[in-house]
PDB file of C-alpha atoms and ligand atoms in Angstrom:
ATOM      1  CA  MET A  17     -29.894  21.184 212.990  1.00  0.00           C
ATOM      2  CA  ASN A  18     -31.296  23.640 210.326  1.00  0.00           C
ATOM      3  CA  ARG A  19     -29.237  24.752 207.295  1.00  0.00           C
ATOM      4  CA  ILE A  20     -27.879  27.868 208.717  1.00  0.00           C
ATOM      5  CA  GLN A  21     -26.687  26.163 211.828  1.00  0.00           C
ATOM      6  CA  GLU A  22     -25.274  23.349 209.663  1.00  0.00           C
ATOM      7  CA  ILE A  23     -23.079  25.976 207.622  1.00  0.00           C
ATOM      8  CA  HIS A  24     -22.025  27.873 210.606  1.00  0.00           C
ATOM      9  CA  SER A  25     -21.028  24.573 212.213  1.00  0.00           C
ATOM     10  CA  ARG A  26     -19.104  23.064 209.340  1.00  0.00           C
ATOM     11  CA  LEU A  27     -17.322  26.292 208.483  1.00  0.00           C
ATOM     12  CA  GLY A  28     -16.498  26.712 212.193  1.00  0.00           C
ATOM     13  CA  ALA A  29     -14.820  23.372 212.170  1.00  0.00           C
ATOM     14  CA  SER A  30     -12.848  24.058 209.040  1.00  0.00           C
ATOM     15  CA  ILE A  31     -11.848  27.493 209.522  1.00  0.00           C
ATOM     16  CA  ALA A  32      -9.014  28.131 212.054  1.00  0.00           C
ATOM     17  CA  THR A  33      -9.730  31.718 213.095  1.00  0.00           C
ATOM     18  CA  THR A  34     -12.469  34.212 212.698  1.00  0.00           C
ATOM     19  CA  GLU A  35     -10.394  37.116 214.173  1.00  0.00           C
ATOM     20  CA  PRO A  36     -10.656  40.171 211.994  1.00  0.00           C
ATOM     21  CA  MET A  37      -7.710  40.440 209.611  1.00  0.00           C
ATOM     22  CA  LEU A  38      -7.232  44.220 210.343  1.00  0.00           C
ATOM     23  CA  ARG A  39      -4.844  44.558 213.120  1.00  0.00           C
ATOM     24  CA  PHE A  40      -5.694  46.889 215.999  1.00  0.00           C
ATOM     25  CA  ASP A  41      -4.869  47.246 219.524  1.00  0.00           C
ATOM     26  CA  ARG A  42      -7.455  49.756 220.585  1.00  0.00           C
ATOM     27  CA  PRO A  43     -11.055  50.567 219.700  1.00  0.00           C
ATOM     28  CA  PHE A  44     -10.012  53.901 217.899  1.00  0.00           C
ATOM     29  CA  GLU A  45      -7.588  51.833 215.786  1.00  0.00           C
ATOM     30  CA  LEU A  46     -10.188  49.462 214.555  1.00  0.00           C
ATOM     31  CA  LEU A  47     -12.271  52.599 213.564  1.00  0.00           C
ATOM     32  CA  ILE A  48      -9.582  53.925 211.505  1.00  0.00           C
ATOM     33  CA  ALA A  49      -8.391  50.757 209.999  1.00  0.00           C
ATOM     34  CA  VAL A  50     -11.833  50.036 208.818  1.00  0.00           C
ATOM     35  CA  ILE A  51     -12.218  53.429 207.255  1.00  0.00           C
ATOM     36  CA  LEU A  52      -8.733  52.934 205.495  1.00  0.00           C
ATOM     37  CA  SER A  53      -9.770  49.376 204.194  1.00  0.00           C
ATOM     38  CA  ALA A  54     -12.361  50.751 201.710  1.00  0.00           C
ATOM     39  CA  GLN A  55     -11.310  49.612 198.031  1.00  0.00           C
ATOM     40  CA  THR A  56      -7.988  48.075 199.317  1.00  0.00           C
ATOM     41  CA  THR A  57      -6.840  45.044 200.985  1.00  0.00           C
ATOM     42  CA  ASP A  58      -6.580  44.492 204.896  1.00  0.00           C
ATOM     43  CA  GLU A  59      -2.847  43.526 204.282  1.00  0.00           C
ATOM     44  CA  LEU A  60      -1.995  46.998 202.808  1.00  0.00           C
ATOM     45  CA  VAL A  61      -3.983  48.613 205.557  1.00  0.00           C
ATOM     46  CA  ASN A  62      -2.143  46.833 208.277  1.00  0.00           C
ATOM     47  CA  ARG A  63       1.213  47.796 206.797  1.00  0.00           C
ATOM     48  CA  VAL A  64       0.426  51.645 206.891  1.00  0.00           C
ATOM     49  CA  THR A  65      -1.375  51.605 210.359  1.00  0.00           C
ATOM     50  CA  ILE A  66       1.886  50.485 212.046  1.00  0.00           C
ATOM     51  CA  GLU A  67       3.416  54.088 211.132  1.00  0.00           C
ATOM     52  CA  LEU A  68       0.078  55.928 211.464  1.00  0.00           C
ATOM     53  CA  PHE A  69      -0.705  54.836 215.043  1.00  0.00           C
ATOM     54  CA  ASP A  70       2.764  55.281 216.111  1.00  0.00           C
ATOM     55  CA  ALA A  71       2.665  58.899 214.862  1.00  0.00           C
ATOM     56  CA  TYR A  72      -0.898  59.665 215.983  1.00  0.00           C
ATOM     57  CA  PRO A  73      -1.721  57.074 219.055  1.00  0.00           C
ATOM     58  CA  THR A  74      -4.948  58.858 220.003  1.00  0.00           C
ATOM     59  CA  PRO A  75      -7.865  60.347 218.309  1.00  0.00           C
ATOM     60  CA  ARG A  76      -6.977  63.929 219.616  1.00  0.00           C
ATOM     61  CA  ALA A  77      -3.432  63.425 218.063  1.00  0.00           C
ATOM     62  CA  LEU A  78      -5.035  62.311 214.731  1.00  0.00           C
ATOM     63  CA  ALA A  79      -7.569  65.135 214.788  1.00  0.00           C
ATOM     64  CA  GLY A  80      -4.826  67.679 215.219  1.00  0.00           C
ATOM     65  CA  ALA A  81      -2.592  66.057 212.367  1.00  0.00           C
ATOM     66  CA  ARG A  82      -1.278  67.843 209.308  1.00  0.00           C
ATOM     67  CA  ILE A  83      -3.249  66.418 206.205  1.00  0.00           C
ATOM     68  CA  GLY A  84      -0.031  66.341 203.998  1.00  0.00           C
ATOM     69  CA  ASP A  85       1.586  64.019 206.722  1.00  0.00           C
ATOM     70  CA  VAL A  86      -1.246  61.845 206.976  1.00  0.00           C
ATOM     71  CA  GLU A  87      -1.533  61.685 203.104  1.00  0.00           C
ATOM     72  CA  ARG A  88       2.057  60.575 202.940  1.00  0.00           C
ATOM     73  CA  ILE A  89       1.296  57.592 205.471  1.00  0.00           C
ATOM     74  CA  VAL A  90      -1.777  56.336 203.929  1.00  0.00           C
ATOM     75  CA  TYR A  91      -0.610  57.040 200.250  1.00  0.00           C
ATOM     76  CA  SER A  92      -0.293  53.229 199.358  1.00  0.00           C
ATOM     77  CA  THR A  93      -3.864  52.595 200.259  1.00  0.00           C
ATOM     78  CA  GLY A  94      -5.197  54.405 197.361  1.00  0.00           C
ATOM     79  CA  PHE A  95      -7.467  57.418 197.445  1.00  0.00           C
ATOM     80  CA  TYR A  96      -5.201  58.798 199.831  1.00  0.00           C
ATOM     81  CA  ARG A  97      -6.307  62.484 199.802  1.00  0.00           C
ATOM     82  CA  THR A  98      -9.951  61.489 200.618  1.00  0.00           C
ATOM     83  CA  LYS A  99      -8.742  58.814 203.131  1.00  0.00           C
ATOM     84  CA  ALA A 100      -6.599  61.254 204.870  1.00  0.00           C
ATOM     85  CA  LYS A 101      -9.183  63.964 205.118  1.00  0.00           C
ATOM     86  CA  THR A 102     -11.750  61.410 206.415  1.00  0.00           C
ATOM     87  CA  ILE A 103      -9.781  59.822 208.964  1.00  0.00           C
ATOM     88  CA  ILE A 104      -8.802  63.158 210.454  1.00  0.00           C
ATOM     89  CA  ALA A 105     -12.446  64.272 210.346  1.00  0.00           C
ATOM     90  CA  ALA A 106     -13.484  61.021 211.824  1.00  0.00           C
ATOM     91  CA  ALA A 107     -11.026  61.445 214.934  1.00  0.00           C
ATOM     92  CA  ALA A 108     -12.336  64.952 215.384  1.00  0.00           C
ATOM     93  CA  VAL A 109     -15.848  63.768 215.730  1.00  0.00           C
ATOM     94  CA  VAL A 110     -14.718  61.016 217.946  1.00  0.00           C
ATOM     95  CA  VAL A 111     -13.139  63.590 220.205  1.00  0.00           C
ATOM     96  CA  GLU A 112     -15.806  66.333 219.941  1.00  0.00           C
ATOM     97  CA  ARG A 113     -18.977  64.354 220.277  1.00  0.00           C
ATOM     98  CA  TYR A 114     -17.831  61.281 222.230  1.00  0.00           C
ATOM     99  CA  GLY A 115     -14.950  62.480 224.367  1.00  0.00           C
ATOM    100  CA  GLY A 116     -12.503  60.240 222.684  1.00  0.00           C
ATOM    101  CA  ARG A 117     -14.544  56.895 223.003  1.00  0.00           C
ATOM    102  CA  ILE A 118     -15.820  54.946 220.255  1.00  0.00           C
ATOM    103  CA  PRO A 119     -19.928  55.022 220.278  1.00  0.00           C
ATOM    104  CA  ARG A 120     -21.465  51.666 220.700  1.00  0.00           C
ATOM    105  CA  THR A 121     -24.481  51.918 218.472  1.00  0.00           C
ATOM    106  CA  ILE A 122     -24.794  51.694 214.503  1.00  0.00           C
ATOM    107  CA  ALA A 123     -26.810  54.894 214.376  1.00  0.00           C
ATOM    108  CA  GLU A 124     -24.008  56.794 216.234  1.00  0.00           C
ATOM    109  CA  LEU A 125     -21.250  55.212 214.112  1.00  0.00           C
ATOM    110  CA  LEU A 126     -22.947  56.123 211.054  1.00  0.00           C
ATOM    111  CA  GLU A 127     -22.756  59.800 212.038  1.00  0.00           C
ATOM    112  CA  ILE A 128     -18.906  59.461 211.764  1.00  0.00           C
ATOM    113  CA  PRO A 129     -17.219  60.508 208.347  1.00  0.00           C
ATOM    114  CA  GLY A 130     -16.181  57.357 206.449  1.00  0.00           C
ATOM    115  CA  VAL A 131     -18.272  54.985 208.305  1.00  0.00           C
ATOM    116  CA  GLY A 132     -20.989  52.876 206.568  1.00  0.00           C
ATOM    117  CA  ARG A 133     -23.149  50.014 207.559  1.00  0.00           C
ATOM    118  CA  LYS A 134     -20.520  47.436 206.799  1.00  0.00           C
ATOM    119  CA  SER A 135     -18.001  49.390 208.922  1.00  0.00           C
ATOM    120  CA  ALA A 136     -20.570  50.135 211.827  1.00  0.00           C
ATOM    121  CA  ASN A 137     -21.437  46.263 211.954  1.00  0.00           C
ATOM    122  CA  VAL A 138     -17.658  45.273 212.112  1.00  0.00           C
ATOM    123  CA  ILE A 139     -17.115  47.772 215.060  1.00  0.00           C
ATOM    124  CA  VAL A 140     -20.172  46.917 217.025  1.00  0.00           C
ATOM    125  CA  GLY A 141     -19.650  43.094 216.503  1.00  0.00           C
ATOM    126  CA  THR A 142     -15.871  43.283 217.024  1.00  0.00           C
ATOM    127  CA  LEU A 143     -15.749  45.574 219.904  1.00  0.00           C
ATOM    128  CA  PHE A 144     -19.040  45.234 221.717  1.00  0.00           C
ATOM    129  CA  GLY A 145     -20.150  41.731 220.872  1.00  0.00           C
ATOM    130  CA  GLU A 146     -23.401  42.869 219.022  1.00  0.00           C
ATOM    131  CA  PRO A 147     -25.095  40.367 216.876  1.00  0.00           C
ATOM    132  CA  ALA A 148     -23.694  41.910 213.744  1.00  0.00           C
ATOM    133  CA  ILE A 149     -24.294  40.901 210.226  1.00  0.00           C
ATOM    134  CA  ILE A 150     -21.330  42.418 208.079  1.00  0.00           C
ATOM    135  CA  VAL A 151     -22.124  42.445 204.302  1.00  0.00           C
ATOM    136  CA  ASP A 152     -18.749  43.057 202.530  1.00  0.00           C
ATOM    137  CA  THR A 153     -18.063  41.948 199.027  1.00  0.00           C
ATOM    138  CA  HIS A 154     -17.203  38.354 200.154  1.00  0.00           C
ATOM    139  CA  PHE A 155     -20.264  37.946 202.330  1.00  0.00           C
ATOM    140  CA  ALA A 156     -22.548  39.126 199.407  1.00  0.00           C
ATOM    141  CA  ARG A 157     -21.106  36.738 197.024  1.00  0.00           C
ATOM    142  CA  VAL A 158     -21.065  33.679 199.171  1.00  0.00           C
ATOM    143  CA  THR A 159     -24.694  34.185 200.508  1.00  0.00           C
ATOM    144  CA  ARG A 160     -26.019  34.634 197.081  1.00  0.00           C
ATOM    145  CA  ARG A 161     -24.294  31.650 195.756  1.00  0.00           C
ATOM    146  CA  LEU A 162     -25.557  29.611 198.850  1.00  0.00           C
ATOM    147  CA  GLY A 163     -29.082  31.012 197.911  1.00  0.00           C
ATOM    148  CA  LEU A 164     -29.386  32.802 201.343  1.00  0.00           C
ATOM    149  CA  ALA A 165     -29.478  36.284 199.688  1.00  0.00           C
ATOM    150  CA  THR A 166     -31.743  37.023 196.863  1.00  0.00           C
ATOM    151  CA  THR A 167     -30.530  40.584 196.069  1.00  0.00           C
ATOM    152  CA  GLY A 168     -27.408  42.619 195.289  1.00  0.00           C
ATOM    153  CA  SER A 169     -28.045  45.510 197.714  1.00  0.00           C
ATOM    154  CA  PRO A 170     -25.992  45.283 200.749  1.00  0.00           C
ATOM    155  CA  ALA A 171     -28.710  46.797 203.062  1.00  0.00           C
ATOM    156  CA  ARG A 172     -31.164  44.302 201.643  1.00  0.00           C
ATOM    157  CA  ILE A 173     -28.705  41.381 202.090  1.00  0.00           C
ATOM    158  CA  GLU A 174     -28.138  42.369 205.763  1.00  0.00           C
ATOM    159  CA  ALA A 175     -31.984  42.616 206.464  1.00  0.00           C
ATOM    160  CA  GLU A 176     -32.511  39.064 204.689  1.00  0.00           C
ATOM    161  CA  LEU A 177     -29.803  37.490 206.706  1.00  0.00           C
ATOM    162  CA  ARG A 178     -30.900  39.118 209.930  1.00  0.00           C
ATOM    163  CA  ARG A 179     -34.300  37.354 209.342  1.00  0.00           C
ATOM    164  CA  LEU A 180     -32.295  33.883 208.829  1.00  0.00           C
ATOM    165  CA  VAL A 181     -29.543  33.789 211.247  1.00  0.00           C
ATOM    166  CA  PRO A 182     -30.191  33.728 214.941  1.00  0.00           C
ATOM    167  CA  GLU A 183     -28.584  36.589 216.926  1.00  0.00           C
ATOM    168  CA  SER A 184     -26.356  34.367 219.056  1.00  0.00           C
ATOM    169  CA  ILE A 185     -24.334  33.294 215.905  1.00  0.00           C
ATOM    170  CA  ARG A 186     -24.641  36.421 213.529  1.00  0.00           C
ATOM    171  CA  TYR A 187     -21.222  37.850 214.316  1.00  0.00           C
ATOM    172  CA  SER A 188     -19.390  34.510 214.083  1.00  0.00           C
ATOM    173  CA  PHE A 189     -21.546  33.542 210.886  1.00  0.00           C
ATOM    174  CA  SER A 190     -20.512  36.731 209.264  1.00  0.00           C
ATOM    175  CA  MET A 191     -16.812  36.234 209.949  1.00  0.00           C
ATOM    176  CA  LEU A 192     -16.863  32.482 208.832  1.00  0.00           C
ATOM    177  CA  ILE A 193     -18.637  33.371 205.596  1.00  0.00           C
ATOM    178  CA  ASN A 194     -16.337  36.156 204.876  1.00  0.00           C
ATOM    179  CA  ARG A 195     -13.269  33.750 205.498  1.00  0.00           C
ATOM    180  CA  HIS A 196     -14.965  31.061 203.324  1.00  0.00           C
ATOM    181  CA  GLY A 197     -15.345  33.608 200.513  1.00  0.00           C
ATOM    182  CA  ARG A 198     -11.501  34.615 200.833  1.00  0.00           C
ATOM    183  CA  LEU A 199     -10.200  31.013 200.962  1.00  0.00           C
ATOM    184  CA  ILE A 200     -12.653  28.854 199.000  1.00  0.00           C
ATOM    185  CA  CYS A 201     -15.599  30.495 197.535  1.00  0.00           C
ATOM    186  CA  ARG A 202     -13.580  32.829 195.527  1.00  0.00           C
ATOM    187  CA  ALA A 203     -14.884  35.569 193.345  1.00  0.00           C
ATOM    188  CA  ARG A 204     -13.614  34.470 190.027  1.00  0.00           C
ATOM    189  CA  VAL A 205     -13.014  30.659 190.448  1.00  0.00           C
ATOM    190  CA  PRO A 206     -14.762  28.878 193.480  1.00  0.00           C
ATOM    191  CA  ARG A 207     -13.162  25.874 194.826  1.00  0.00           C
ATOM    192  CA  CYS A 208     -16.388  24.042 195.101  1.00  0.00           C
ATOM    193  CA  GLU A 209     -14.512  20.588 195.161  1.00  0.00           C
ATOM    194  CA  GLU A 210     -12.989  21.592 198.447  1.00  0.00           C
ATOM    195  CA  CYS A 211     -16.112  23.182 199.793  1.00  0.00           C
ATOM    196  CA  VAL A 212     -17.324  21.544 203.065  1.00  0.00           C
ATOM    197  CA  ILE A 213     -20.837  23.058 202.623  1.00  0.00           C
ATOM    198  CA  ALA A 214     -21.117  22.093 198.844  1.00  0.00           C
ATOM    199  CA  ASP A 215     -24.162  19.768 199.710  1.00  0.00           C
ATOM    200  CA  LEU A 216     -25.992  22.805 201.237  1.00  0.00           C
ATOM    201  CA  CYS A 217     -25.118  25.177 198.285  1.00  0.00           C
ATOM    202  CA  VAL A 218     -27.667  25.856 195.352  1.00  0.00           C
ATOM    203  CA  GLY A 219     -24.632  27.332 193.401  1.00  0.00           C
ATOM    204  CA  ALA A 220     -22.370  24.426 193.750  1.00  0.00           C
ATOM    205  CA  GLY A 221     -20.590  23.609 190.556  1.00  0.00           C
ATOM    206  CA  ILE A 222     -22.594  26.053 188.403  1.00  0.00           C
ATOM    207  CA  VAL A 223     -21.218  29.495 189.404  1.00  0.00           C
ATOM    208  CA  SER A 224     -18.089  30.917 187.576  1.00  0.00           C
TER     209      SER A 224
HETATM  210  S1  LIG B 303     -20.168  24.964 196.711  1.00  0.00           S
HETATM  211 FE1  LIG B 303     -18.907  26.475 195.603  1.00  0.00          FE
HETATM  212  S2  LIG B 303     -20.318  28.123 195.324  1.00  0.00           S
HETATM  213 FE2  LIG B 303     -21.084  26.769 196.901  1.00  0.00          FE
HETATM  214  S3  LIG B 303     -20.379  27.893 198.935  1.00  0.00           S
HETATM  215 FE3  LIG B 303     -18.973  26.092 198.275  1.00  0.00          FE
HETATM  216  S4  LIG B 303     -17.206  27.047 197.044  1.00  0.00           S
HETATM  217 FE4  LIG B 303     -19.031  28.594 197.096  1.00  0.00          FE
END
């Protein structure tokens, strides 16, 4: 087993779930939750989307929403004016360009307001089973500490990891690294003494 597969296997054995932390029932809800998750926590997003999707259960309903009403609901996620405007615009694009369905390709998703590469990869990986590499702050930090990524740019980290990680495990690898970053390889003080991949890590014990 090579190093990537060993990391994948050990994290897979130690982490209970790789389900996304954002709650959603329908594809449209994941799109909106991912947009709202910028600069905040998934827990906060999960709190506001209950009311949001209750009030606006479809892309068409959200596209026709009054901005002040949406601002009030998403207020606690921060940047609420921009986020309200963006999710209404995103819903409008989904209705007008895709007939209410979430597009399946990264190129199409990137045309939707508020969707960047990370969000597009979350969506194609989670909804459509595509071999997504999802570079968020946790993934970038952990892959750099492991010595797998050599750059700070999310786009370049994605390209580097696409070369290293086989397609068949890219999505699960992304989710496992993300969870490992949240739970063990934390930003300020990584818990290297509890880490199941410490012997495979170039940063073990030296990162702070
Ligand atoms: S050994 Fe430490 S720095 Fe390396 S992956 Fe584990 S927790 Fe992170």
